[in-house]
Amino acid sequence: MPTHRQFSMALQALTELKAEQAAKPVVGMPPALSDVLAEIGPLPLEALFLGVASDHLPVLLNLYDPHPGPMLVAGDAGSGKTAFLQTIAQSVIQTHRAEDIQFGVVTNYPDEWEHLEATPHRVGIFAVGHQGTQEFMKSLASWAHSNKNTHQCVLLLVDDLESVASLDLETVKDFRWLLLRGPARRVWPIVTLNAPRYGQVISWLQNFRTRVFGRVANARVAEALGGNKASVLTQLEARIQFSLREKDNWLRFWLPSC
C-alpha cells in the first residue's frame, strides 16, 4: 500500500469521491488492525490512522495541521462510535512512540476500555463525573496553554459529548477552550455524539467543523448534523463503516478489527 488518500486542507487523507458514489460493502469480518497497519508500513510522524477507504488506502489525519479542528463522531446507539475511538487508540500504540502521541479517554463506561493495553501512550481512562476527569481536563488545558513548540500531540478521546457538557462549570470551561484552541496547540479532541440526542447539545455543534458519521437511521437527524441525501447514512454497516464529508463529496471508510 504505497500511498494514502489526500483530504484537502487538513485531514490530508482521502482523494475526493463523487457524492453519489457508494463505497463497496465490507464482506465478512474486516482484517485485523495489526495486519492493516503492517501492510501500510510506517506512518509519518504527524499521521493519525482513522480507517481504510474502499480502495484500501488509509484515511489519515494530519495532527500538525490544526485546520480541521476537533472531530465529532456522530451516530446512532450501536453504530460503533466507541469502537472508532478504540481503533484510534490501538493504532497510536502500534504506530507511534509515546514521546510523539499520547491519549486520554473520558467515558461513562471505563470498563469498556479495560482491555486496552496499559502503555506510556495512555494518560488514563477517566470516568465522567469523577474527580480525575476534572483534574485531567484542567491539566490538559494548562499543558496546551503553554505548549507552543513541542512536536508531541495528545488526543482527548471523549465518549459522549452530552455527558461532558453537563459537568461542573470549570471543567466545561476547560473543555470549551480545548475545542477552540486545542488543535493549534497539539491537543486533538475527538468526541462522540449519540445522534438522535443532538438537541441536548445543539449549542456545542458549532465547535466541530470536521464530522465523521456512523449509521444514522433517521434522515431528519442526519440532515440536522450535516448529512444530506447523498450521504445515505442509513446504509452504513454498524460498527464497521463510517462516512466523512469534504465539501460536496462523501467518503466511506471502514474500521479494521481490533
PDB file of C-alpha atoms in Angstrom:
ATOM      1  CA  MET A   1       0.000   0.000   0.000  1.00  0.00           C
ATOM      2  CA  PRO A   2       2.369   2.701  -1.237  1.00  0.00           C
ATOM      3  CA  THR A   3       0.246   5.810  -0.798  1.00  0.00           C
ATOM      4  CA  HIS A   4      -2.649   7.302   1.127  1.00  0.00           C
ATOM      5  CA  ARG A   5      -5.676   9.407   0.425  1.00  0.00           C
ATOM      6  CA  GLN A   6      -5.449  13.168   0.149  1.00  0.00           C
ATOM      7  CA  PHE A   7      -8.015  15.241   2.021  1.00  0.00           C
ATOM      8  CA  SER A   8      -7.838  18.929   1.180  1.00  0.00           C
ATOM      9  CA  MET A   9      -6.691  21.482   3.713  1.00  0.00           C
ATOM     10  CA  ALA A  10      -6.095  19.251   6.614  1.00  0.00           C
ATOM     11  CA  LEU A  11      -7.324  15.731   7.037  1.00  0.00           C
ATOM     12  CA  GLN A  12      -4.671  15.102   4.416  1.00  0.00           C
ATOM     13  CA  ALA A  13      -6.162  11.760   3.790  1.00  0.00           C
ATOM     14  CA  LEU A  14      -8.644  10.956   1.114  1.00  0.00           C
ATOM     15  CA  THR A  15      -8.991  11.502  -2.593  1.00  0.00           C
ATOM     16  CA  GLU A  16     -12.386  13.005  -3.387  1.00  0.00           C
ATOM     17  CA  LEU A  17     -15.205  10.663  -4.317  1.00  0.00           C
ATOM     18  CA  LYS A  18     -18.275  11.783  -6.224  1.00  0.00           C
ATOM     19  CA  ALA A  19     -21.163  12.452  -3.895  1.00  0.00           C
ATOM     20  CA  GLU A  20     -23.320   9.789  -5.450  1.00  0.00           C
ATOM     21  CA  GLN A  21     -20.662   7.112  -5.387  1.00  0.00           C
ATOM     22  CA  ALA A  22     -21.314   4.405  -2.804  1.00  0.00           C
ATOM     23  CA  ALA A  23     -18.452   2.500  -1.235  1.00  0.00           C
ATOM     24  CA  LYS A  24     -18.111  -1.191  -1.805  1.00  0.00           C
ATOM     25  CA  PRO A  25     -19.609  -3.244   1.009  1.00  0.00           C
ATOM     26  CA  VAL A  26     -17.317  -4.845   3.546  1.00  0.00           C
ATOM     27  CA  VAL A  27     -17.588  -8.589   3.112  1.00  0.00           C
ATOM     28  CA  GLY A  28     -17.204 -10.655   6.267  1.00  0.00           C
ATOM     29  CA  MET A  29     -15.046  -9.623   9.197  1.00  0.00           C
ATOM     30  CA  PRO A  30     -12.635  -6.760   8.402  1.00  0.00           C
ATOM     31  CA  PRO A  31      -8.908  -7.560   8.574  1.00  0.00           C
ATOM     32  CA  ALA A  32      -7.149  -7.111  11.902  1.00  0.00           C
ATOM     33  CA  LEU A  33      -5.757  -3.681  12.687  1.00  0.00           C
ATOM     34  CA  SER A  34      -2.233  -5.046  13.102  1.00  0.00           C
ATOM     35  CA  ASP A  35      -2.372  -6.636   9.641  1.00  0.00           C
ATOM     36  CA  VAL A  36      -3.713  -3.448   8.039  1.00  0.00           C
ATOM     37  CA  LEU A  37      -1.026  -1.287   9.649  1.00  0.00           C
ATOM     38  CA  ALA A  38       1.688  -3.759   8.668  1.00  0.00           C
ATOM     39  CA  GLU A  39       0.552  -3.561   5.046  1.00  0.00           C
ATOM     40  CA  ILE A  40       0.515   0.237   5.110  1.00  0.00           C
ATOM     41  CA  GLY A  41       4.013   0.433   6.527  1.00  0.00           C
ATOM     42  CA  PRO A  42       5.487   3.210   8.698  1.00  0.00           C
ATOM     43  CA  LEU A  43       3.286   6.276   9.006  1.00  0.00           C
ATOM     44  CA  PRO A  44       4.563   9.855   9.007  1.00  0.00           C
ATOM     45  CA  LEU A  45       5.116  11.292  12.469  1.00  0.00           C
ATOM     46  CA  GLU A  46       2.112  13.594  12.108  1.00  0.00           C
ATOM     47  CA  ALA A  47      -0.313  10.979  10.724  1.00  0.00           C
ATOM     48  CA  LEU A  48      -3.168   9.585  12.773  1.00  0.00           C
ATOM     49  CA  PHE A  49      -4.841   6.477  11.362  1.00  0.00           C
ATOM     50  CA  LEU A  50      -8.661   6.678  11.165  1.00  0.00           C
ATOM     51  CA  GLY A  51      -9.623   3.783   8.924  1.00  0.00           C
ATOM     52  CA  VAL A  52      -9.417   2.339   5.415  1.00  0.00           C
ATOM     53  CA  ALA A  53     -11.299   3.511   2.327  1.00  0.00           C
ATOM     54  CA  SER A  54     -12.949   1.124  -0.109  1.00  0.00           C
ATOM     55  CA  ASP A  55      -9.887   1.204  -2.382  1.00  0.00           C
ATOM     56  CA  HIS A  56      -7.825   0.011   0.615  1.00  0.00           C
ATOM     57  CA  LEU A  57      -5.965   3.288   1.033  1.00  0.00           C
ATOM     58  CA  PRO A  58      -5.660   4.529   4.633  1.00  0.00           C
ATOM     59  CA  VAL A  59      -7.570   7.548   5.888  1.00  0.00           C
ATOM     60  CA  LEU A  60      -5.199   9.760   7.858  1.00  0.00           C
ATOM     61  CA  LEU A  61      -5.496  12.912   9.942  1.00  0.00           C
ATOM     62  CA  ASN A  62      -2.564  15.342   9.879  1.00  0.00           C
ATOM     63  CA  LEU A  63      -2.012  16.230  13.533  1.00  0.00           C
ATOM     64  CA  TYR A  64       0.315  19.091  12.619  1.00  0.00           C
ATOM     65  CA  ASP A  65      -2.397  20.937  10.682  1.00  0.00           C
ATOM     66  CA  PRO A  66      -4.988  22.435  13.064  1.00  0.00           C
ATOM     67  CA  HIS A  67      -7.427  23.475  10.322  1.00  0.00           C
ATOM     68  CA  PRO A  68      -9.936  20.598  10.738  1.00  0.00           C
ATOM     69  CA  GLY A  69     -10.408  21.483  14.395  1.00  0.00           C
ATOM     70  CA  PRO A  70     -11.910  19.000  16.843  1.00  0.00           C
ATOM     71  CA  MET A  71     -13.652  15.953  15.386  1.00  0.00           C
ATOM     72  CA  LEU A  72     -17.235  14.952  16.106  1.00  0.00           C
ATOM     73  CA  VAL A  73     -18.127  11.284  15.650  1.00  0.00           C
ATOM     74  CA  ALA A  74     -21.924  11.075  15.392  1.00  0.00           C
ATOM     75  CA  GLY A  75     -24.117   8.019  15.008  1.00  0.00           C
ATOM     76  CA  ASP A  76     -26.953   6.004  16.477  1.00  0.00           C
ATOM     77  CA  ALA A  77     -26.502   3.829  19.547  1.00  0.00           C
ATOM     78  CA  GLY A  78     -24.603   0.724  18.450  1.00  0.00           C
ATOM     79  CA  SER A  79     -23.181   2.342  15.317  1.00  0.00           C
ATOM     80  CA  GLY A  80     -19.594   1.866  16.508  1.00  0.00           C
ATOM     81  CA  LYS A  81     -18.628   5.251  17.936  1.00  0.00           C
ATOM     82  CA  THR A  82     -16.740   3.720  20.863  1.00  0.00           C
ATOM     83  CA  ALA A  83     -15.095   1.227  18.513  1.00  0.00           C
ATOM     84  CA  PHE A  84     -13.941   4.162  16.390  1.00  0.00           C
ATOM     85  CA  LEU A  85     -12.218   5.768  19.386  1.00  0.00           C
ATOM     86  CA  GLN A  86     -10.711   2.451  20.455  1.00  0.00           C
ATOM     87  CA  THR A  87      -9.339   1.827  16.959  1.00  0.00           C
ATOM     88  CA  ILE A  88      -7.621   5.211  17.071  1.00  0.00           C
ATOM     89  CA  ALA A  89      -6.137   4.436  20.481  1.00  0.00           C
ATOM     90  CA  GLN A  90      -4.929   0.994  19.378  1.00  0.00           C
ATOM     91  CA  SER A  91      -3.407   2.411  16.198  1.00  0.00           C
ATOM     92  CA  VAL A  92      -1.491   5.034  18.183  1.00  0.00           C
ATOM     93  CA  ILE A  93       0.003   2.311  20.380  1.00  0.00           C
ATOM     94  CA  GLN A  94       1.077   0.327  17.313  1.00  0.00           C
ATOM     95  CA  THR A  95       2.374   3.155  15.112  1.00  0.00           C
ATOM     96  CA  HIS A  96       3.837   5.908  17.291  1.00  0.00           C
ATOM     97  CA  ARG A  97       6.121   6.426  20.247  1.00  0.00           C
ATOM     98  CA  ALA A  98       4.611   7.793  23.440  1.00  0.00           C
ATOM     99  CA  GLU A  99       7.006  10.719  23.080  1.00  0.00           C
ATOM    100  CA  ASP A 100       5.101  11.646  19.913  1.00  0.00           C
ATOM    101  CA  ILE A 101       1.449  10.859  20.680  1.00  0.00           C
ATOM    102  CA  GLN A 102      -0.441  10.132  23.884  1.00  0.00           C
ATOM    103  CA  PHE A 103      -4.158   9.850  24.562  1.00  0.00           C
ATOM    104  CA  GLY A 104      -6.598  10.150  27.431  1.00  0.00           C
ATOM    105  CA  VAL A 105     -10.157   8.815  27.471  1.00  0.00           C
ATOM    106  CA  VAL A 106     -13.218  10.315  29.164  1.00  0.00           C
ATOM    107  CA  THR A 107     -16.144   7.906  29.238  1.00  0.00           C
ATOM    108  CA  ASN A 108     -19.248   6.835  31.139  1.00  0.00           C
ATOM    109  CA  TYR A 109     -18.093   3.228  30.846  1.00  0.00           C
ATOM    110  CA  PRO A 110     -14.428   2.779  31.802  1.00  0.00           C
ATOM    111  CA  ASP A 111     -14.923  -0.999  31.817  1.00  0.00           C
ATOM    112  CA  GLU A 112     -15.242  -0.886  28.029  1.00  0.00           C
ATOM    113  CA  TRP A 113     -11.603   0.195  27.901  1.00  0.00           C
ATOM    114  CA  GLU A 114     -10.127  -2.331  30.342  1.00  0.00           C
ATOM    115  CA  HIS A 115      -8.795  -4.482  27.507  1.00  0.00           C
ATOM    116  CA  LEU A 116      -6.689  -1.605  26.188  1.00  0.00           C
ATOM    117  CA  GLU A 117      -3.011  -2.159  26.754  1.00  0.00           C
ATOM    118  CA  ALA A 118      -1.530  -0.074  29.586  1.00  0.00           C
ATOM    119  CA  THR A 119       1.327   1.730  27.852  1.00  0.00           C
ATOM    120  CA  PRO A 120       3.034   5.117  28.204  1.00  0.00           C
ATOM    121  CA  HIS A 121       0.751   6.273  25.372  1.00  0.00           C
ATOM    122  CA  ARG A 122      -2.253   6.053  27.696  1.00  0.00           C
ATOM    123  CA  VAL A 123      -2.519   9.029  30.023  1.00  0.00           C
ATOM    124  CA  GLY A 124      -5.571   7.500  31.663  1.00  0.00           C
ATOM    125  CA  ILE A 125      -9.144   6.260  31.373  1.00  0.00           C
ATOM    126  CA  PHE A 126     -11.356   8.706  33.256  1.00  0.00           C
ATOM    127  CA  ALA A 127     -14.959   8.162  34.306  1.00  0.00           C
ATOM    128  CA  VAL A 128     -17.281  11.092  33.625  1.00  0.00           C
ATOM    129  CA  GLY A 129     -18.089  12.892  36.861  1.00  0.00           C
ATOM    130  CA  HIS A 130     -15.167  11.529  38.853  1.00  0.00           C
ATOM    131  CA  GLN A 131     -12.607  13.925  40.265  1.00  0.00           C
ATOM    132  CA  GLY A 132      -9.943  12.514  37.986  1.00  0.00           C
ATOM    133  CA  THR A 133     -11.826  13.746  34.936  1.00  0.00           C
ATOM    134  CA  GLN A 134     -11.882  17.327  36.181  1.00  0.00           C
ATOM    135  CA  GLU A 135      -8.187  17.159  37.063  1.00  0.00           C
ATOM    136  CA  PHE A 136      -7.286  15.645  33.697  1.00  0.00           C
ATOM    137  CA  MET A 137      -9.196  18.290  31.735  1.00  0.00           C
ATOM    138  CA  LYS A 138      -7.624  21.073  33.786  1.00  0.00           C
ATOM    139  CA  SER A 139      -4.088  19.715  33.417  1.00  0.00           C
ATOM    140  CA  LEU A 140      -4.553  19.176  29.689  1.00  0.00           C
ATOM    141  CA  ALA A 141      -5.790  22.735  29.191  1.00  0.00           C
ATOM    142  CA  SER A 142      -2.847  24.011  31.224  1.00  0.00           C
ATOM    143  CA  TRP A 143      -0.398  21.971  29.136  1.00  0.00           C
ATOM    144  CA  ALA A 144      -1.973  23.248  25.922  1.00  0.00           C
ATOM    145  CA  HIS A 145      -1.776  26.864  27.109  1.00  0.00           C
ATOM    146  CA  SER A 146       1.999  26.573  27.479  1.00  0.00           C
ATOM    147  CA  ASN A 147       2.626  24.217  24.554  1.00  0.00           C
ATOM    148  CA  LYS A 148       3.898  26.282  21.637  1.00  0.00           C
ATOM    149  CA  ASN A 149       6.859  24.409  20.190  1.00  0.00           C
ATOM    150  CA  THR A 150       6.784  20.738  21.172  1.00  0.00           C
ATOM    151  CA  HIS A 151       6.016  18.164  18.496  1.00  0.00           C
ATOM    152  CA  GLN A 152       4.154  15.898  20.926  1.00  0.00           C
ATOM    153  CA  CYS A 153       0.385  15.549  20.407  1.00  0.00           C
ATOM    154  CA  VAL A 154      -2.282  14.488  22.897  1.00  0.00           C
ATOM    155  CA  LEU A 155      -5.612  13.006  21.834  1.00  0.00           C
ATOM    156  CA  LEU A 156      -8.588  13.799  24.049  1.00  0.00           C
ATOM    157  CA  LEU A 157     -11.000  10.946  23.348  1.00  0.00           C
ATOM    158  CA  VAL A 158     -14.410  11.857  24.768  1.00  0.00           C
ATOM    159  CA  ASP A 159     -17.047   9.149  24.523  1.00  0.00           C
ATOM    160  CA  ASP A 160     -20.315  11.109  24.806  1.00  0.00           C
ATOM    161  CA  LEU A 161     -20.424  14.871  24.352  1.00  0.00           C
ATOM    162  CA  GLU A 162     -23.698  15.169  26.234  1.00  0.00           C
ATOM    163  CA  SER A 163     -22.217  13.796  29.451  1.00  0.00           C
ATOM    164  CA  VAL A 164     -19.150  16.031  29.436  1.00  0.00           C
ATOM    165  CA  ALA A 165     -21.232  19.096  28.561  1.00  0.00           C
ATOM    166  CA  SER A 166     -23.142  18.605  31.819  1.00  0.00           C
ATOM    167  CA  LEU A 167     -20.090  18.586  34.111  1.00  0.00           C
ATOM    168  CA  ASP A 168     -19.139  21.359  36.528  1.00  0.00           C
ATOM    169  CA  LEU A 169     -18.567  24.870  35.247  1.00  0.00           C
ATOM    170  CA  GLU A 170     -14.762  24.869  35.463  1.00  0.00           C
ATOM    171  CA  THR A 171     -14.417  21.537  33.641  1.00  0.00           C
ATOM    172  CA  VAL A 172     -16.800  22.658  30.909  1.00  0.00           C
ATOM    173  CA  LYS A 173     -14.828  25.881  30.573  1.00  0.00           C
ATOM    174  CA  ASP A 174     -11.577  23.937  30.099  1.00  0.00           C
ATOM    175  CA  PHE A 175     -13.271  21.608  27.620  1.00  0.00           C
ATOM    176  CA  ARG A 176     -14.649  24.511  25.575  1.00  0.00           C
ATOM    177  CA  TRP A 177     -11.199  26.071  25.438  1.00  0.00           C
ATOM    178  CA  LEU A 178      -9.688  22.807  24.222  1.00  0.00           C
ATOM    179  CA  LEU A 179     -12.309  22.585  21.480  1.00  0.00           C
ATOM    180  CA  LEU A 180     -11.495  26.132  20.415  1.00  0.00           C
ATOM    181  CA  ARG A 181      -7.711  26.179  20.750  1.00  0.00           C
ATOM    182  CA  GLY A 182      -6.581  22.615  21.298  1.00  0.00           C
ATOM    183  CA  PRO A 183      -5.607  21.515  17.764  1.00  0.00           C
ATOM    184  CA  ALA A 184      -3.405  24.611  17.326  1.00  0.00           C
ATOM    185  CA  ARG A 185      -1.591  23.525  20.497  1.00  0.00           C
ATOM    186  CA  ARG A 186      -1.376  19.841  19.529  1.00  0.00           C
ATOM    187  CA  VAL A 187      -4.348  18.723  21.640  1.00  0.00           C
ATOM    188  CA  TRP A 188      -6.958  16.978  19.495  1.00  0.00           C
ATOM    189  CA  PRO A 189     -10.463  16.442  20.898  1.00  0.00           C
ATOM    190  CA  ILE A 190     -12.245  13.539  19.198  1.00  0.00           C
ATOM    191  CA  VAL A 191     -15.753  13.426  20.615  1.00  0.00           C
ATOM    192  CA  THR A 192     -18.703  11.072  20.118  1.00  0.00           C
ATOM    193  CA  LEU A 193     -22.361  12.040  19.980  1.00  0.00           C
ATOM    194  CA  ASN A 194     -25.488   9.894  20.142  1.00  0.00           C
ATOM    195  CA  ALA A 195     -27.039  11.365  17.000  1.00  0.00           C
ATOM    196  CA  PRO A 196     -30.732  11.294  17.981  1.00  0.00           C
ATOM    197  CA  ARG A 197     -29.878  13.304  21.106  1.00  0.00           C
ATOM    198  CA  TYR A 198     -28.164  16.132  19.248  1.00  0.00           C
ATOM    199  CA  GLY A 199     -30.784  18.579  20.520  1.00  0.00           C
ATOM    200  CA  GLN A 200     -29.383  18.249  24.042  1.00  0.00           C
ATOM    201  CA  VAL A 201     -26.036  19.699  22.922  1.00  0.00           C
ATOM    202  CA  ILE A 202     -27.042  21.750  19.905  1.00  0.00           C
ATOM    203  CA  SER A 203     -25.107  24.817  21.080  1.00  0.00           C
ATOM    204  CA  TRP A 204     -21.901  22.743  21.038  1.00  0.00           C
ATOM    205  CA  LEU A 205     -22.147  21.584  17.437  1.00  0.00           C
ATOM    206  CA  GLN A 206     -20.710  24.786  16.006  1.00  0.00           C
ATOM    207  CA  ASN A 207     -17.361  23.819  17.563  1.00  0.00           C
ATOM    208  CA  PHE A 208     -16.969  20.881  15.155  1.00  0.00           C
ATOM    209  CA  ARG A 209     -16.069  21.603  11.541  1.00  0.00           C
ATOM    210  CA  THR A 210     -14.977  18.017  10.996  1.00  0.00           C
ATOM    211  CA  ARG A 211     -17.667  15.377  11.428  1.00  0.00           C
ATOM    212  CA  VAL A 212     -17.439  11.634  10.994  1.00  0.00           C
ATOM    213  CA  PHE A 213     -20.700   9.704  10.794  1.00  0.00           C
ATOM    214  CA  GLY A 214     -21.629   6.206  11.786  1.00  0.00           C
ATOM    215  CA  ARG A 215     -25.026   4.802  10.883  1.00  0.00           C
ATOM    216  CA  VAL A 216     -27.884   7.288  11.400  1.00  0.00           C
ATOM    217  CA  ALA A 217     -31.296   5.768  10.678  1.00  0.00           C
ATOM    218  CA  ASN A 218     -33.346   8.967  10.881  1.00  0.00           C
ATOM    219  CA  ALA A 219     -32.871  11.167   7.804  1.00  0.00           C
ATOM    220  CA  ARG A 220     -34.016  14.274   9.672  1.00  0.00           C
ATOM    221  CA  VAL A 221     -31.392  13.729  12.366  1.00  0.00           C
ATOM    222  CA  ALA A 222     -28.710  13.079   9.751  1.00  0.00           C
ATOM    223  CA  GLU A 223     -29.567  16.306   7.947  1.00  0.00           C
ATOM    224  CA  ALA A 224     -29.526  18.319  11.177  1.00  0.00           C
ATOM    225  CA  LEU A 225     -25.994  17.106  11.857  1.00  0.00           C
ATOM    226  CA  GLY A 226     -24.688  17.857   8.368  1.00  0.00           C
ATOM    227  CA  GLY A 227     -25.721  14.871   6.306  1.00  0.00           C
ATOM    228  CA  ASN A 228     -27.681  15.098   3.069  1.00  0.00           C
ATOM    229  CA  LYS A 229     -29.411  12.820   0.582  1.00  0.00           C
ATOM    230  CA  ALA A 230     -26.095  11.831  -0.976  1.00  0.00           C
ATOM    231  CA  SER A 231     -24.636  10.732   2.351  1.00  0.00           C
ATOM    232  CA  VAL A 232     -27.094   7.814   2.732  1.00  0.00           C
ATOM    233  CA  LEU A 233     -26.033   7.333   6.340  1.00  0.00           C
ATOM    234  CA  THR A 234     -28.798   4.760   6.802  1.00  0.00           C
ATOM    235  CA  GLN A 235     -26.810   2.342   4.613  1.00  0.00           C
ATOM    236  CA  LEU A 236     -23.669   2.327   6.741  1.00  0.00           C
ATOM    237  CA  GLU A 237     -22.866  -1.018   8.341  1.00  0.00           C
ATOM    238  CA  ALA A 238     -22.948  -0.586  12.105  1.00  0.00           C
ATOM    239  CA  ARG A 239     -19.583  -0.847  13.911  1.00  0.00           C
ATOM    240  CA  ILE A 240     -17.714  -1.192  10.638  1.00  0.00           C
ATOM    241  CA  GLN A 241     -18.475   1.657   8.221  1.00  0.00           C
ATOM    242  CA  PHE A 242     -18.205   5.407   8.664  1.00  0.00           C
ATOM    243  CA  SER A 243     -18.568   8.368   6.350  1.00  0.00           C
ATOM    244  CA  LEU A 244     -16.770  11.687   6.120  1.00  0.00           C
ATOM    245  CA  ARG A 245     -17.791  14.778   4.165  1.00  0.00           C
ATOM    246  CA  GLU A 246     -15.385  17.065   2.371  1.00  0.00           C
ATOM    247  CA  LYS A 247     -17.111  19.886   0.505  1.00  0.00           C
ATOM    248  CA  ASP A 248     -19.722  18.179  -1.705  1.00  0.00           C
ATOM    249  CA  ASN A 249     -18.151  14.745  -1.588  1.00  0.00           C
ATOM    250  CA  TRP A 250     -18.607  11.815   0.783  1.00  0.00           C
ATOM    251  CA  LEU A 251     -16.006   9.207   1.569  1.00  0.00           C
ATOM    252  CA  ARG A 252     -16.985   5.952   3.226  1.00  0.00           C
ATOM    253  CA  PHE A 253     -14.375   4.008   5.088  1.00  0.00           C
ATOM    254  CA  TRP A 254     -14.234   1.003   7.371  1.00  0.00           C
ATOM    255  CA  LEU A 255     -12.600   0.100  10.663  1.00  0.00           C
ATOM    256  CA  PRO A 256     -10.175  -2.807  10.923  1.00  0.00           C
ATOM    257  CA  SER A 257     -10.943  -5.380  13.570  1.00  0.00           C
ATOM    258  CA  CYS A 258      -9.291  -4.851  16.963  1.00  0.00           C
TER     259      CYS A 258
END
